[in-house]
mmCIF file of C-alpha atoms in Angstrom:
data_model
loop_
_atom_site.group_PDB
_atom_site.id
_atom_site.type_symbol
_atom_site.label_atom_id
_atom_site.label_comp_id
_atom_site.label_asym_id
_atom_site.label_seq_id
_atom_site.Cartn_x
_atom_site.Cartn_y
_atom_site.Cartn_z
ATOM 1 C CA LEU A 1 0.930 -220.233 -68.795
ATOM 2 C CA THR A 2 0.188 -223.806 -69.752
ATOM 3 C CA ARG A 3 -1.560 -224.107 -73.082
ATOM 4 C CA ASP A 4 -0.569 -227.652 -74.014
ATOM 5 C CA THR A 5 -3.945 -229.328 -74.494
ATOM 6 C CA ASN A 6 -2.431 -232.626 -75.658
ATOM 7 C CA SER A 7 -1.080 -233.713 -72.288
ATOM 8 C CA THR A 8 -2.507 -234.270 -68.830
ATOM 9 C CA PRO A 9 -4.683 -231.471 -67.380
ATOM 10 C CA GLN A 10 -2.630 -228.613 -66.031
ATOM 11 C CA SER A 11 -3.359 -225.249 -64.518
ATOM 12 C CA ILE A 12 -4.211 -222.455 -66.886
ATOM 13 C CA TYR A 13 -3.113 -218.916 -66.062
ATOM 14 C CA PRO A 14 -4.793 -216.415 -68.380
ATOM 15 C CA ARG A 15 -2.969 -213.393 -69.760
ATOM 16 C CA LEU A 16 -5.701 -210.786 -69.763
ATOM 17 C CA THR A 17 -6.051 -208.353 -72.660
ATOM 18 C CA HIS A 18 -9.023 -206.380 -73.906
ATOM 19 C CA VAL A 19 -10.663 -208.872 -76.290
ATOM 20 C CA ASN A 20 -13.115 -207.913 -79.036
ATOM 21 C CA VAL A 21 -15.450 -210.862 -78.576
ATOM 22 C CA ARG A 22 -17.426 -210.185 -81.776
ATOM 23 C CA ARG A 23 -14.298 -210.063 -83.943
ATOM 24 C CA LEU A 24 -13.074 -213.250 -82.311
ATOM 25 C CA ALA A 25 -16.356 -215.073 -83.048
ATOM 26 C CA ASP A 26 -16.323 -213.801 -86.642
ATOM 27 C CA ASP A 27 -12.728 -215.002 -87.086
ATOM 28 C CA ILE A 28 -13.652 -218.466 -85.804
ATOM 29 C CA VAL A 29 -16.595 -218.722 -88.195
ATOM 30 C CA ALA A 30 -14.339 -217.627 -91.070
ATOM 31 C CA ALA A 31 -11.807 -220.314 -90.126
ATOM 32 C CA LEU A 32 -14.608 -222.898 -90.173
ATOM 33 C CA ALA A 33 -16.084 -221.648 -93.492
ATOM 34 C CA VAL A 34 -15.006 -224.631 -95.612
ATOM 35 C CA ARG A 35 -16.335 -227.163 -93.140
ATOM 36 C CA LEU A 36 -19.579 -225.239 -92.701
ATOM 37 C CA ALA A 37 -20.046 -225.112 -96.483
ATOM 38 C CA GLN A 38 -19.266 -228.830 -96.880
ATOM 39 C CA LYS A 39 -21.927 -229.711 -94.333
ATOM 40 C CA LYS A 40 -24.352 -227.031 -95.591
ATOM 41 C CA ILE A 41 -24.564 -225.468 -92.143
ATOM 42 C CA ASP A 42 -25.321 -221.786 -91.696
ATOM 43 C CA ALA A 43 -23.377 -220.015 -88.943
ATOM 44 C CA ILE A 44 -25.013 -217.156 -87.109
ATOM 45 C CA VAL A 45 -22.941 -214.883 -84.858
ATOM 46 C CA ASP A 46 -25.082 -212.993 -82.338
ATOM 47 C CA VAL A 47 -22.487 -211.022 -80.392
ATOM 48 C CA PRO A 48 -22.744 -207.229 -80.046
ATOM 49 C CA ALA A 49 -20.149 -205.426 -82.175
ATOM 50 C CA GLY A 50 -18.936 -203.425 -79.183
ATOM 51 C CA LEU A 51 -18.452 -206.351 -76.812
ATOM 52 C CA PHE A 52 -14.936 -206.010 -75.427
ATOM 53 C CA PHE A 53 -13.908 -207.905 -72.315
ATOM 54 C CA PRO A 54 -10.713 -208.623 -70.341
ATOM 55 C CA ALA A 55 -9.756 -212.232 -71.103
ATOM 56 C CA ASP A 56 -6.968 -214.329 -72.550
ATOM 57 C CA GLU A 57 -7.717 -214.049 -76.266
ATOM 58 C CA GLN A 58 -6.001 -217.305 -77.258
ATOM 59 C CA LEU A 59 -7.727 -219.279 -74.517
ATOM 60 C CA LEU A 60 -11.091 -217.754 -75.393
ATOM 61 C CA HIS A 61 -10.441 -218.612 -79.051
ATOM 62 C CA ASP A 62 -9.584 -222.188 -78.079
ATOM 63 C CA ALA A 63 -12.748 -222.608 -75.994
ATOM 64 C CA ILE A 64 -15.131 -221.218 -78.656
ATOM 65 C CA THR A 65 -13.410 -223.181 -81.425
ATOM 66 C CA GLN A 66 -13.629 -226.393 -79.397
ATOM 67 C CA LEU A 67 -17.354 -225.952 -78.784
ATOM 68 C CA ALA A 68 -18.047 -225.012 -82.416
ATOM 69 C CA ASP A 69 -16.032 -228.012 -83.595
ATOM 70 C CA ASN A 70 -17.965 -230.311 -81.254
ATOM 71 C CA ALA A 71 -21.248 -228.958 -82.583
ATOM 72 C CA LEU A 72 -20.193 -229.441 -86.219
ATOM 73 C CA THR A 73 -19.104 -232.957 -85.491
ATOM 74 C CA ALA A 74 -22.483 -233.779 -83.956
ATOM 75 C CA MET A 75 -24.494 -232.313 -86.830
ATOM 76 C CA SER A 76 -25.376 -234.011 -90.066
ATOM 77 C CA CYS A 77 -25.726 -232.038 -93.285
ATOM 78 C CA GLY A 78 -27.881 -228.949 -93.090
ATOM 79 C CA GLY A 79 -28.812 -226.907 -90.090
ATOM 80 C CA GLU A 80 -27.562 -223.967 -88.115
ATOM 81 C CA LEU A 81 -24.776 -223.212 -85.683
ATOM 82 C CA TRP A 82 -25.141 -220.184 -83.423
ATOM 83 C CA ILE A 83 -22.442 -218.364 -81.499
ATOM 84 C CA THR A 84 -23.959 -215.943 -79.017
ATOM 85 C CA GLY A 85 -22.331 -213.655 -76.534
ATOM 86 C CA VAL A 86 -23.792 -211.300 -73.959
ATOM 87 C CA HIS A 87 -22.297 -209.074 -71.281
ATOM 88 C CA GLY A 88 -24.219 -209.401 -68.038
ATOM 89 C CA MET A 89 -23.820 -208.463 -64.403
ATOM 90 C CA SER A 90 -21.474 -211.361 -63.684
ATOM 91 C CA GLY A 91 -19.325 -211.304 -66.841
ATOM 92 C CA VAL A 92 -19.571 -212.430 -70.416
ATOM 93 C CA GLU A 93 -21.565 -215.524 -71.362
ATOM 94 C CA ILE A 94 -20.764 -217.291 -74.616
ATOM 95 C CA GLU A 95 -22.925 -220.123 -75.939
ATOM 96 C CA ILE A 96 -22.596 -222.365 -78.962
ATOM 97 C CA ALA A 97 -25.903 -223.890 -80.034
ATOM 98 C CA ASP A 98 -26.658 -226.232 -82.874
ATOM 99 C CA SER A 99 -29.626 -227.782 -84.611
ATOM 100 C CA GLY A 100 -28.202 -231.276 -84.252
ATOM 101 C CA PRO A 101 -29.618 -234.206 -82.306
ATOM 102 C CA GLY A 102 -29.023 -232.741 -78.852
ATOM 103 C CA LEU A 103 -27.301 -234.319 -75.887
ATOM 104 C CA SER A 104 -28.365 -237.669 -74.416
ATOM 105 C CA ALA A 105 -27.357 -236.665 -70.853
ATOM 106 C CA PRO A 106 -26.373 -232.974 -70.685
ATOM 107 C CA ALA A 107 -26.011 -232.939 -66.883
ATOM 108 C CA GLU A 108 -23.550 -235.826 -67.018
ATOM 109 C CA LEU A 109 -21.584 -234.493 -69.990
ATOM 110 C CA LEU A 110 -19.478 -231.971 -68.100
ATOM 111 C CA LYS A 111 -19.099 -234.254 -65.082
ATOM 112 C CA ALA A 112 -17.615 -236.906 -67.342
ATOM 113 C CA ALA A 113 -15.377 -234.346 -69.038
ATOM 114 C CA ARG A 114 -13.699 -233.582 -65.711
ATOM 115 C CA SER A 115 -12.084 -237.019 -65.733
ATOM 116 C CA ASP A 116 -10.429 -236.705 -69.114
ATOM 117 C CA ASN A 117 -8.337 -234.203 -71.017
ATOM 118 C CA GLY A 118 -10.677 -233.801 -73.957
ATOM 119 C CA GLY A 119 -12.156 -230.670 -75.458
ATOM 120 C CA LEU A 120 -14.905 -230.120 -72.919
ATOM 121 C CA SER A 121 -12.407 -230.485 -70.101
ATOM 122 C CA LEU A 122 -10.340 -227.744 -71.738
ATOM 123 C CA VAL A 123 -13.399 -225.469 -72.010
ATOM 124 C CA GLN A 124 -14.195 -226.048 -68.321
ATOM 125 C CA ARG A 125 -10.636 -225.270 -67.300
ATOM 126 C CA ILE A 126 -10.533 -222.102 -69.434
ATOM 127 C CA ALA A 127 -13.829 -220.882 -67.952
ATOM 128 C CA GLU A 128 -12.666 -221.615 -64.407
ATOM 129 C CA ALA A 129 -9.325 -219.886 -65.046
ATOM 130 C CA HIS A 130 -11.336 -216.787 -65.892
ATOM 131 C CA GLY A 131 -13.434 -217.110 -62.717
ATOM 132 C CA GLY A 132 -16.411 -218.668 -64.489
ATOM 133 C CA ARG A 133 -17.962 -221.999 -65.298
ATOM 134 C CA ALA A 134 -19.180 -224.111 -68.214
ATOM 135 C CA TRP A 135 -22.581 -225.694 -68.815
ATOM 136 C CA ALA A 136 -24.439 -227.919 -71.246
ATOM 137 C CA ARG A 137 -28.150 -228.338 -71.955
ATOM 138 C CA ASN A 138 -30.546 -229.259 -74.692
ATOM 139 C CA HIS A 139 -32.359 -226.471 -76.515
ATOM 140 C CA ASP A 140 -36.157 -226.495 -76.151
ATOM 141 C CA GLU A 141 -36.534 -226.571 -79.940
ATOM 142 C CA GLY A 142 -33.906 -229.276 -80.471
ATOM 143 C CA GLY A 143 -30.140 -229.355 -80.600
ATOM 144 C CA ALA A 144 -27.516 -228.784 -77.961
ATOM 145 C CA VAL A 145 -26.370 -225.619 -76.206
ATOM 146 C CA VAL A 146 -22.935 -225.599 -74.553
ATOM 147 C CA GLY A 147 -21.454 -222.480 -73.117
ATOM 148 C CA PHE A 148 -19.358 -220.815 -70.509
ATOM 149 C CA ARG A 149 -19.090 -217.638 -68.468
ATOM 150 C CA ILE A 150 -15.959 -215.618 -67.848
ATOM 151 C CA ARG A 151 -15.809 -212.971 -65.157
ATOM 152 C CA ALA A 152 -14.209 -209.549 -65.277
ATOM 153 C CA ALA A 153 -11.870 -210.203 -62.356
ATOM 154 C CA ALA A 154 -10.205 -213.595 -62.634
#
């Protein structure tokens, strides 16, 4: 398994375990608590308590943390950061939404990420390693929404 995110893009081979997605999201928010407080941003986790899913827990942690970090970086003081997760017919979808300025070109954002080894490239590679995909869009009420889907059978 290649987890070195500081070098050139490499293949990612997930080690699947039964991940408690709600606990993972809560842990990430707790780890970001100081930064959230400094920026006066409220974090809302909307993930069912019983949402367990086969995934690589460390990779899932890395992807959610990267997206939350990107959202916090884009936001000024005040606002909200949402982490949502739902289990649907084709897997688990996780989205990080913020009340920041939104994305200037959401459709181009992930295309551009493919050519570098930055955080969004990592999120894309993690989603794809789990048989899913990543996306980015602006929220109708303002702010950005970036998320990914992971499938049960990767």
